[in-house]
Tab-separated table of C-alpha atoms in Angstrom:
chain	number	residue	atom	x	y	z
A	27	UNK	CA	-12.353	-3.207	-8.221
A	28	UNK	CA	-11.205	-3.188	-12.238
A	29	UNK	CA	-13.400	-0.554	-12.904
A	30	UNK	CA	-11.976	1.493	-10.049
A	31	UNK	CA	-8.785	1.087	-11.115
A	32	UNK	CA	-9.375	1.942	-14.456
A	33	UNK	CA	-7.648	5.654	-13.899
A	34	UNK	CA	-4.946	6.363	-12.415
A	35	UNK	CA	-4.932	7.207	-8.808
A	36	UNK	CA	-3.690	10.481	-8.149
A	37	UNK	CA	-0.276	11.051	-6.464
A	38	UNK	CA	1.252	10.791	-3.855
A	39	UNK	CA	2.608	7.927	-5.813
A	40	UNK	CA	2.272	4.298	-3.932
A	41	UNK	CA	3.922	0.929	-3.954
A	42	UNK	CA	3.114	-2.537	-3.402
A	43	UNK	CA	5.304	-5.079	-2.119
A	44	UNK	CA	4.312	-8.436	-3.285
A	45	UNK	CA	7.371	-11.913	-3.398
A	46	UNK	CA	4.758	-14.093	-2.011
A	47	UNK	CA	4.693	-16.464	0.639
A	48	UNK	CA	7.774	-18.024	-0.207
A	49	UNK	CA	10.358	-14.916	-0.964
A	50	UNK	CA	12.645	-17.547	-2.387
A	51	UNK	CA	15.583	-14.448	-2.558
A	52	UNK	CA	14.597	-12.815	0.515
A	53	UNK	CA	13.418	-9.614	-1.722
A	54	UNK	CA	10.323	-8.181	0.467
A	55	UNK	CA	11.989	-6.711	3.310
A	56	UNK	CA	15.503	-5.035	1.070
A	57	UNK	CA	12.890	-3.976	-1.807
A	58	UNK	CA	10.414	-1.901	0.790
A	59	UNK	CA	13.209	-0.208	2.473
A	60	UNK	CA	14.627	0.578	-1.340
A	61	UNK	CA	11.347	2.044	-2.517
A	62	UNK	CA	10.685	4.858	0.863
A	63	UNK	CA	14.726	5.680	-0.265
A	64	UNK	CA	13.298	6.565	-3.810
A	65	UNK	CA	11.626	10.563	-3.296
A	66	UNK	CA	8.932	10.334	-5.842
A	67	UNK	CA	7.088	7.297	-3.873
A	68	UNK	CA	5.562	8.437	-0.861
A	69	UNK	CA	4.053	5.370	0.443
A	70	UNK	CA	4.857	1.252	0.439
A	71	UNK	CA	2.144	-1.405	0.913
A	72	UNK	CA	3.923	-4.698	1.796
A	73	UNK	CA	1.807	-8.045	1.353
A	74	UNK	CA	2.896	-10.901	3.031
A	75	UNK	CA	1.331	-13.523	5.448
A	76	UNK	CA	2.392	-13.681	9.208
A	77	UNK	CA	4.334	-16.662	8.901
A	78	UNK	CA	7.006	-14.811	6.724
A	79	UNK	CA	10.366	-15.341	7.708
A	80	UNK	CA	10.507	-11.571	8.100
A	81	UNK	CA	7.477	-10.552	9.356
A	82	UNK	CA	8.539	-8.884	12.285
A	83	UNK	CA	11.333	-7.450	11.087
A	84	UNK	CA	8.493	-5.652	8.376
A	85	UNK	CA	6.340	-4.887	11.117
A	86	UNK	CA	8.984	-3.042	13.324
A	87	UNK	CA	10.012	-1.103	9.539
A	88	UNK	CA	6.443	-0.078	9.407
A	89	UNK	CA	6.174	1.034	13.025
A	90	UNK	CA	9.537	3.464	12.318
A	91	UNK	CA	8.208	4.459	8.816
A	92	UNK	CA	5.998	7.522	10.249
A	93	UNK	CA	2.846	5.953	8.341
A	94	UNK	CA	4.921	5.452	5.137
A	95	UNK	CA	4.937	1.538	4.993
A	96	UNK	CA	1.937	-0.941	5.990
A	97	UNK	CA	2.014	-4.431	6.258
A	98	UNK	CA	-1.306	-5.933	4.831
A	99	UNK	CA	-1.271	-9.208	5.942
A	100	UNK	CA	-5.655	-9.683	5.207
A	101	UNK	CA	-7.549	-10.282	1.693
A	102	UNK	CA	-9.730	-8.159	2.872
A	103	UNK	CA	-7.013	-5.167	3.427
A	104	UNK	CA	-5.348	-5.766	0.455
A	105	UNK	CA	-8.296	-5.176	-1.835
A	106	UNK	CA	-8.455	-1.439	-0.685
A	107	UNK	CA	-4.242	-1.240	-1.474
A	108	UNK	CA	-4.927	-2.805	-5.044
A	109	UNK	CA	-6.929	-0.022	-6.445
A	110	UNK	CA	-4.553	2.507	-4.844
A	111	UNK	CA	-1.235	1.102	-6.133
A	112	UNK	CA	0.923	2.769	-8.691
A	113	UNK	CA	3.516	-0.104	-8.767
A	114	UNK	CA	3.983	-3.331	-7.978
A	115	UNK	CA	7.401	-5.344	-7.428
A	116	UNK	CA	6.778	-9.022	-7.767
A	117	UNK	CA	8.457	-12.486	-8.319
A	118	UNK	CA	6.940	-13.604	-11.534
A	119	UNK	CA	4.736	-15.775	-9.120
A	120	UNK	CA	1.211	-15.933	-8.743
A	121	UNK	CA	0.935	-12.731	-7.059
A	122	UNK	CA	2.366	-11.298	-10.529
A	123	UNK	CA	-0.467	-13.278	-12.047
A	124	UNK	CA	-3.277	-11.496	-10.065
A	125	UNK	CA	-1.698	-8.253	-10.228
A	126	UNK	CA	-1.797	-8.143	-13.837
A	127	UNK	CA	-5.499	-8.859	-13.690
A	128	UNK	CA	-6.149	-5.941	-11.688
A	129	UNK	CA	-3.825	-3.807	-14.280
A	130	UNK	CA	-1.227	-2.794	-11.601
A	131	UNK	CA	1.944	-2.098	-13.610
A	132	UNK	CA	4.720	-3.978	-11.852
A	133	UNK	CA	8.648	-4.796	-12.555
A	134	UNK	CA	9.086	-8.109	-11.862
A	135	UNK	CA	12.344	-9.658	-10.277
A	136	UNK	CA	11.695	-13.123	-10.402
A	137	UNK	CA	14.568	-15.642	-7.746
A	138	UNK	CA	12.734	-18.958	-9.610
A	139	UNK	CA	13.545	-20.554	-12.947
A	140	UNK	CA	10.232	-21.014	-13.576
A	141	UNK	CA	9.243	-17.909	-12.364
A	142	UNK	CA	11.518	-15.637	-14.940
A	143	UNK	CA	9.382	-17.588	-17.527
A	144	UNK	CA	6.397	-16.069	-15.680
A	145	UNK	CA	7.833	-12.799	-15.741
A	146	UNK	CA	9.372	-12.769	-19.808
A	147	UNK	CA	6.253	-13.740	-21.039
A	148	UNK	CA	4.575	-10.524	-18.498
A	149	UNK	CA	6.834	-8.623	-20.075
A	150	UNK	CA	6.424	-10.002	-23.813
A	151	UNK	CA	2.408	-9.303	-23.080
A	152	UNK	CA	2.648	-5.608	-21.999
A	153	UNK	CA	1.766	-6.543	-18.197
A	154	UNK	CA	5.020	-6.094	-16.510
A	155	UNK	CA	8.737	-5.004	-16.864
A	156	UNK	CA	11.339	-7.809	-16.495
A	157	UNK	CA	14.224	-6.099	-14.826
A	158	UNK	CA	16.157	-9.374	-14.576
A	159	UNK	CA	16.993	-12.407	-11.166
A	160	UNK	CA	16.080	-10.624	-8.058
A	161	UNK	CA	19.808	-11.315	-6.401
A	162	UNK	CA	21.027	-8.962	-9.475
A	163	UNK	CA	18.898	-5.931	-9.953
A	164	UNK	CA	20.372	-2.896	-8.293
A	165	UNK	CA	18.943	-0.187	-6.467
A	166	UNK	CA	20.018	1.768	-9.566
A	167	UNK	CA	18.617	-0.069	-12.206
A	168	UNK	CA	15.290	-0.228	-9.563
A	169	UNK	CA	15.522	3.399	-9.533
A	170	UNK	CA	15.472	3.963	-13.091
């Protein structure tokens, strides 16, 4: 998949939703809906597993989307939205981890202690943007 992803995919520009299992600061769900409200991004991937305390709630937002949001819930699926992500939002966990390894750029708002030191030391390597604890980014300073 690297070598796939080592252009850029074309536009239209495409997301990736990725807090984890956890979602320690209930991000997934706010941060997909915030993305499809920003024009230039045209389409939202949003991995979680089924046992998310949102997953329905995600489902029914892809179902109203008009084919703009998909809820990857497989390995298997999510392999084929890796290569075609332009961005990634993250927690500074482990899903920030394997993102980086695939060279997805992604801004990280971490809800963890231990995950902001994840996400700094992205940010210190050139992997990621820190944009600060989840619970205080805006949807301006998302935007921007």
């Amino acid at each position: 998949q690297r070598t796939i992803r080592a252009t850029e995919q074309p536009g239209p520009f495409r997301g990736l939703v990725a807090f984890g299992d956890d979602d320690f600061a209930d991000q997934t769900l706010t941060r997909t809906q915030q993305l499809l409200d920003l024009p230039k991004v045209d389409k939202v991937s949003v991995a979680v597993r089924t046992h998310h305390p949102r997953y329905h709630e995600l489902k029914d937002l892809a179902a109203d989307s008009g084919g703009r949001v998909d809820v990857v819930t497989e390995p298997k699926e999510l392999m084929t939205r890796l290569v075609r992500a332009h961005v990634a939002l993250s927690g500074g966990d482990g899903w920030s981890l394997e993102l980086c390894c695939v060279g997805i750029p992604q801004l990280t708002l971490p809800s963890r202690p231990h995950h902001a030191l994840t996400a700094k030391r992205l940010d210190d390597e050139g992997a990621a943007t820190f944009l600060g604890a989840a619970e205080d980014v805006t949807f301006d300073q998302l935007s921007e």
